[in-house]
Short mmCIF file of C-alpha atoms in Angstrom, two decimals:
data_model
loop_
_atom_site.label_atom_id
_atom_site.label_comp_id
_atom_site.label_asym_id
_atom_site.label_seq_id
_atom_site.Cartn_x
_atom_site.Cartn_y
_atom_site.Cartn_z
CA MET A 173 -1.51 43.11 -2.89
CA LYS A 174 -5.06 42.14 -1.94
CA ARG A 175 -5.84 41.56 -5.61
CA LEU A 176 -2.91 39.15 -5.91
CA SER A 177 -4.09 37.22 -2.85
CA LEU A 178 -7.63 37.10 -4.19
CA LEU A 179 -6.40 36.01 -7.62
CA GLY A 180 -4.27 33.27 -5.99
CA GLY A 181 -7.30 32.02 -4.07
CA VAL A 182 -9.50 32.02 -7.16
CA LEU A 183 -6.84 30.16 -9.18
CA ALA A 184 -6.40 27.57 -6.42
CA LEU A 185 -10.15 26.92 -6.39
CA ALA A 186 -10.23 26.73 -10.19
CA PHE A 187 -7.33 24.26 -10.28
CA ALA A 188 -8.97 22.22 -7.51
CA GLY A 189 -12.19 22.11 -9.53
CA CYS A 190 -10.23 20.74 -12.50
CA GLY A 191 -8.44 18.10 -10.40
CA LEU A 192 -5.07 19.80 -10.90
CA ILE A 193 -4.19 20.04 -7.19
CA SER A 194 -3.00 17.02 -5.22
CA SER A 195 -2.31 16.39 -1.55
CA PRO A 196 1.21 15.64 -0.38
CA PRO A 197 1.86 11.89 -0.78
CA ILE A 198 0.55 9.69 2.01
CA ASP A 199 3.24 7.06 2.65
CA ASN A 200 2.19 3.45 3.26
CA PRO A 201 -1.53 4.29 3.50
CA PHE A 202 -2.62 0.62 3.56
CA GLY A 203 0.08 -0.91 5.78
CA LEU A 204 1.64 -3.02 3.00
CA ALA A 205 5.30 -2.10 3.70
CA GLY A 206 7.29 -5.26 4.40
CA GLN A 207 4.42 -7.68 3.67
CA GLN A 208 5.40 -10.68 1.55
CA THR A 209 3.71 -12.71 -1.16
CA GLN A 210 4.88 -16.13 -2.32
CA VAL A 211 3.97 -17.03 -5.90
CA SER A 212 4.45 -20.54 -7.32
CA LEU A 213 5.49 -20.14 -10.96
CA GLY A 214 4.94 -22.66 -13.71
CA PRO A 215 4.72 -24.80 -15.60
CA ASN A 216 5.39 -23.19 -19.00
CA SER A 217 8.11 -20.87 -20.31
CA GLN A 218 5.92 -17.81 -19.58
CA ALA A 219 6.07 -18.80 -15.92
CA THR A 220 2.85 -17.55 -14.32
CA GLY A 221 1.31 -17.59 -10.87
CA ASN A 222 -1.29 -16.03 -8.58
CA LEU A 223 -0.50 -13.45 -5.92
CA SER A 224 -2.26 -12.58 -2.69
CA VAL A 225 -1.30 -10.44 0.31
CA ASN A 226 -3.21 -8.93 3.25
CA ALA A 227 -2.35 -6.17 5.71
CA THR A 228 -4.12 -4.37 8.53
CA PHE A 229 -3.86 -0.66 9.29
CA ASN A 230 -5.46 1.89 11.59
CA ASP A 231 -7.66 4.87 10.79
CA THR A 232 -5.91 8.10 9.89
CA THR A 233 -6.79 11.79 10.03
CA LEU A 234 -6.98 13.48 6.65
CA ASN A 235 -7.01 17.28 6.61
CA LEU A 236 -9.35 17.95 3.70
CA PRO A 237 -9.67 21.66 2.79
CA VAL A 238 -12.20 20.79 0.06
CA THR A 239 -13.93 17.60 -1.05
CA PRO A 240 -11.48 15.32 -2.92
CA THR A 241 -12.29 14.20 -6.46
CA GLY A 242 -10.07 11.12 -6.44
CA PHE A 243 -7.56 8.92 -4.64
CA ASN A 244 -4.70 7.23 -6.48
CA TYR A 245 -2.47 4.61 -4.91
CA SER A 246 0.94 3.80 -6.43
CA LEU A 247 2.21 0.27 -5.83
CA ALA A 248 5.74 -0.23 -4.54
CA ILE A 249 7.92 -3.35 -4.45
CA GLN A 250 11.01 -3.45 -2.20
CA ASN A 251 12.61 -6.53 -3.71
CA VAL A 252 12.00 -9.98 -5.14
CA SER A 253 13.71 -13.33 -4.59
CA PHE A 254 13.37 -16.79 -6.14
CA SER A 255 13.76 -20.20 -4.52
CA GLY A 256 13.32 -23.84 -5.49
CA CYS A 257 14.29 -23.20 -9.10
CA PRO A 258 15.29 -26.21 -11.24
CA SER A 259 18.16 -24.21 -12.78
CA THR A 260 20.25 -21.15 -11.92
CA PRO A 261 17.95 -18.09 -11.94
CA PRO A 262 18.64 -15.56 -14.73
CA GLN A 263 20.36 -12.19 -14.30
CA THR A 264 17.30 -10.24 -15.47
CA VAL A 265 13.58 -10.96 -15.50
CA SER A 266 10.72 -9.06 -17.14
CA VAL A 267 7.53 -9.12 -15.06
CA SER A 268 3.96 -8.13 -15.85
CA MET A 269 1.05 -8.41 -13.45
CA SER A 270 -2.55 -7.52 -12.93
CA VAL A 271 -3.49 -6.40 -9.42
CA SER A 272 -6.78 -5.74 -7.63
CA ALA A 273 -6.94 -3.97 -4.27
CA THR A 274 -9.77 -4.24 -1.76
CA ILE A 275 -9.79 -1.90 1.25
CA GLN A 276 -12.39 -2.70 3.90
CA ASP A 277 -13.44 -2.37 7.50
CA ASN A 278 -16.27 -3.67 9.64
CA PRO A 279 -17.80 -0.93 11.83
CA ALA A 280 -20.98 -1.45 13.87
CA SER A 281 -23.01 0.03 10.99
CA GLY A 282 -21.94 -2.83 8.68
CA SER A 283 -19.06 -3.92 6.50
CA ARG A 284 -17.93 -1.63 3.67
CA GLN A 285 -15.26 -1.86 1.00
CA ALA A 286 -13.56 0.15 -1.74
CA THR A 287 -11.84 -1.41 -4.74
CA ALA A 288 -9.39 -0.52 -7.50
CA SER A 289 -7.35 -2.43 -10.07
CA ALA A 290 -4.44 -2.12 -12.49
CA SER A 291 -4.19 -4.56 -15.39
CA ASN A 292 -0.84 -3.66 -16.96
CA VAL A 293 1.78 -3.37 -14.20
CA GLN A 294 5.27 -3.98 -15.61
CA PHE A 295 8.78 -3.90 -14.19
CA THR A 296 12.27 -5.34 -14.61
CA LEU A 297 14.17 -7.40 -12.06
CA THR A 298 17.99 -7.35 -11.94
CA GLN A 299 19.90 -9.85 -9.81
CA SER A 300 21.66 -8.27 -6.83
CA GLY A 301 23.20 -10.87 -4.53
CA SER A 302 20.55 -13.36 -3.42
CA SER A 303 17.63 -11.14 -4.41
CA TYR A 304 16.54 -8.88 -7.26
CA THR A 305 16.15 -5.12 -7.42
CA VAL A 306 13.10 -3.62 -9.11
CA SER A 307 13.34 -0.97 -11.83
CA ASN A 308 11.14 0.64 -14.48
CA LEU A 309 7.87 0.03 -12.61
CA THR A 310 5.02 1.30 -14.80
CA GLY A 311 1.24 0.98 -14.74
CA GLY A 312 1.14 0.54 -10.97
CA SER A 313 -1.32 3.33 -10.18
CA LEU A 314 -4.70 2.23 -8.81
CA SER A 315 -7.60 4.70 -8.84
CA PHE A 316 -10.52 4.11 -6.47
CA SER A 317 -13.91 4.76 -8.06
CA ASN A 318 -15.99 4.62 -4.84
CA LEU A 319 -14.07 7.51 -3.28
CA GLN A 320 -16.43 8.46 -0.45
CA THR A 321 -16.51 4.88 0.85
CA LEU A 322 -12.71 4.77 0.78
CA LEU A 323 -12.47 8.07 2.70
CA ASP A 324 -14.94 6.78 5.31
CA ILE A 325 -12.91 3.58 5.74
CA LEU A 326 -9.61 5.47 6.05
CA GLN A 327 -10.90 7.95 8.64
CA ASN A 328 -13.29 6.07 10.93
CA GLY A 329 -14.72 2.70 11.90
CA GLY A 330 -11.65 1.14 13.52
CA GLN A 331 -9.01 -1.22 12.15
CA ASN A 332 -8.97 -1.71 8.39
CA THR A 333 -7.81 -4.46 6.02
CA ALA A 334 -6.04 -4.12 2.68
CA SER A 335 -5.94 -7.09 0.28
CA LEU A 336 -4.06 -7.36 -2.99
CA SER A 337 -4.69 -10.19 -5.44
CA GLY A 338 -3.81 -10.84 -9.05
CA THR A 339 -1.66 -12.72 -11.52
CA VAL A 340 2.06 -12.58 -12.32
CA ASN A 341 3.77 -13.38 -15.64
CA THR A 342 7.56 -13.63 -15.94
CA THR A 343 9.77 -13.72 -19.02
CA SER A 344 13.43 -14.72 -18.75
CA ASN A 345 16.15 -16.98 -20.08
CA PRO A 346 16.23 -19.55 -18.58
CA ASP A 347 12.55 -19.41 -17.64
CA LEU A 348 11.40 -19.53 -14.02
CA ALA A 349 8.91 -22.38 -14.29
CA GLY A 350 8.98 -24.36 -11.05
CA CYS A 351 10.38 -21.48 -8.98
CA THR A 352 8.76 -19.80 -5.99
CA MET A 353 8.79 -16.02 -6.35
CA THR A 354 8.76 -14.02 -3.09
CA ILE A 355 7.67 -10.40 -3.45
CA THR A 356 8.41 -8.01 -0.59
CA TRP A 357 6.04 -5.06 -0.95
CA GLY A 358 6.83 -1.45 -0.28
CA GLY A 359 4.29 0.81 1.35
CA GLY A 360 3.58 2.78 -1.81
CA GLN A 361 1.97 6.20 -1.77
CA GLY A 362 -1.57 7.50 -1.84
CA VAL A 363 -2.44 10.89 -3.32
CA LEU A 364 -5.73 12.75 -2.95
CA LYS A 365 -6.84 14.75 -5.98
CA PHE A 366 -8.83 17.95 -5.56
#
């Protein structure tokens, strides 16, 4: 029995060393749930626009049994609506976007920030009443390269700020040029890799 326990411990350490063990998901790690972005689309048939959203969130306690090797954040979108359109909005819309995330705080020791980006986020919108539901979201995982800075921001230094920025491209028939697209963000999930 002791050998099995020892073998289990050795395997856990080996998997952790290879990055094969992850933490349970951390829901809404950056306080983005419910935040909204308004994007003015136009003027061509590949209706495009710029997105920007900010949120504040407090420090959290992370129970870290070993030093993490990475932190991935998966974007989430609750729903999307369109307003001010020159024609009746379509039943379905294909969306692609590029997104950059900046997480920062400003402790007494000086401002610090961690960044990540995703350049090929894609999803489909399907009309549901006055808004659209989101399906088939792919490419929405952001991996932070400056991990230790991110961990320091998340765990100490006081209130933090999360900022998302990027571009949106829509494809539909009829097109959405001239519309205002309102994105309601979900909290998404963060996962620590060991």
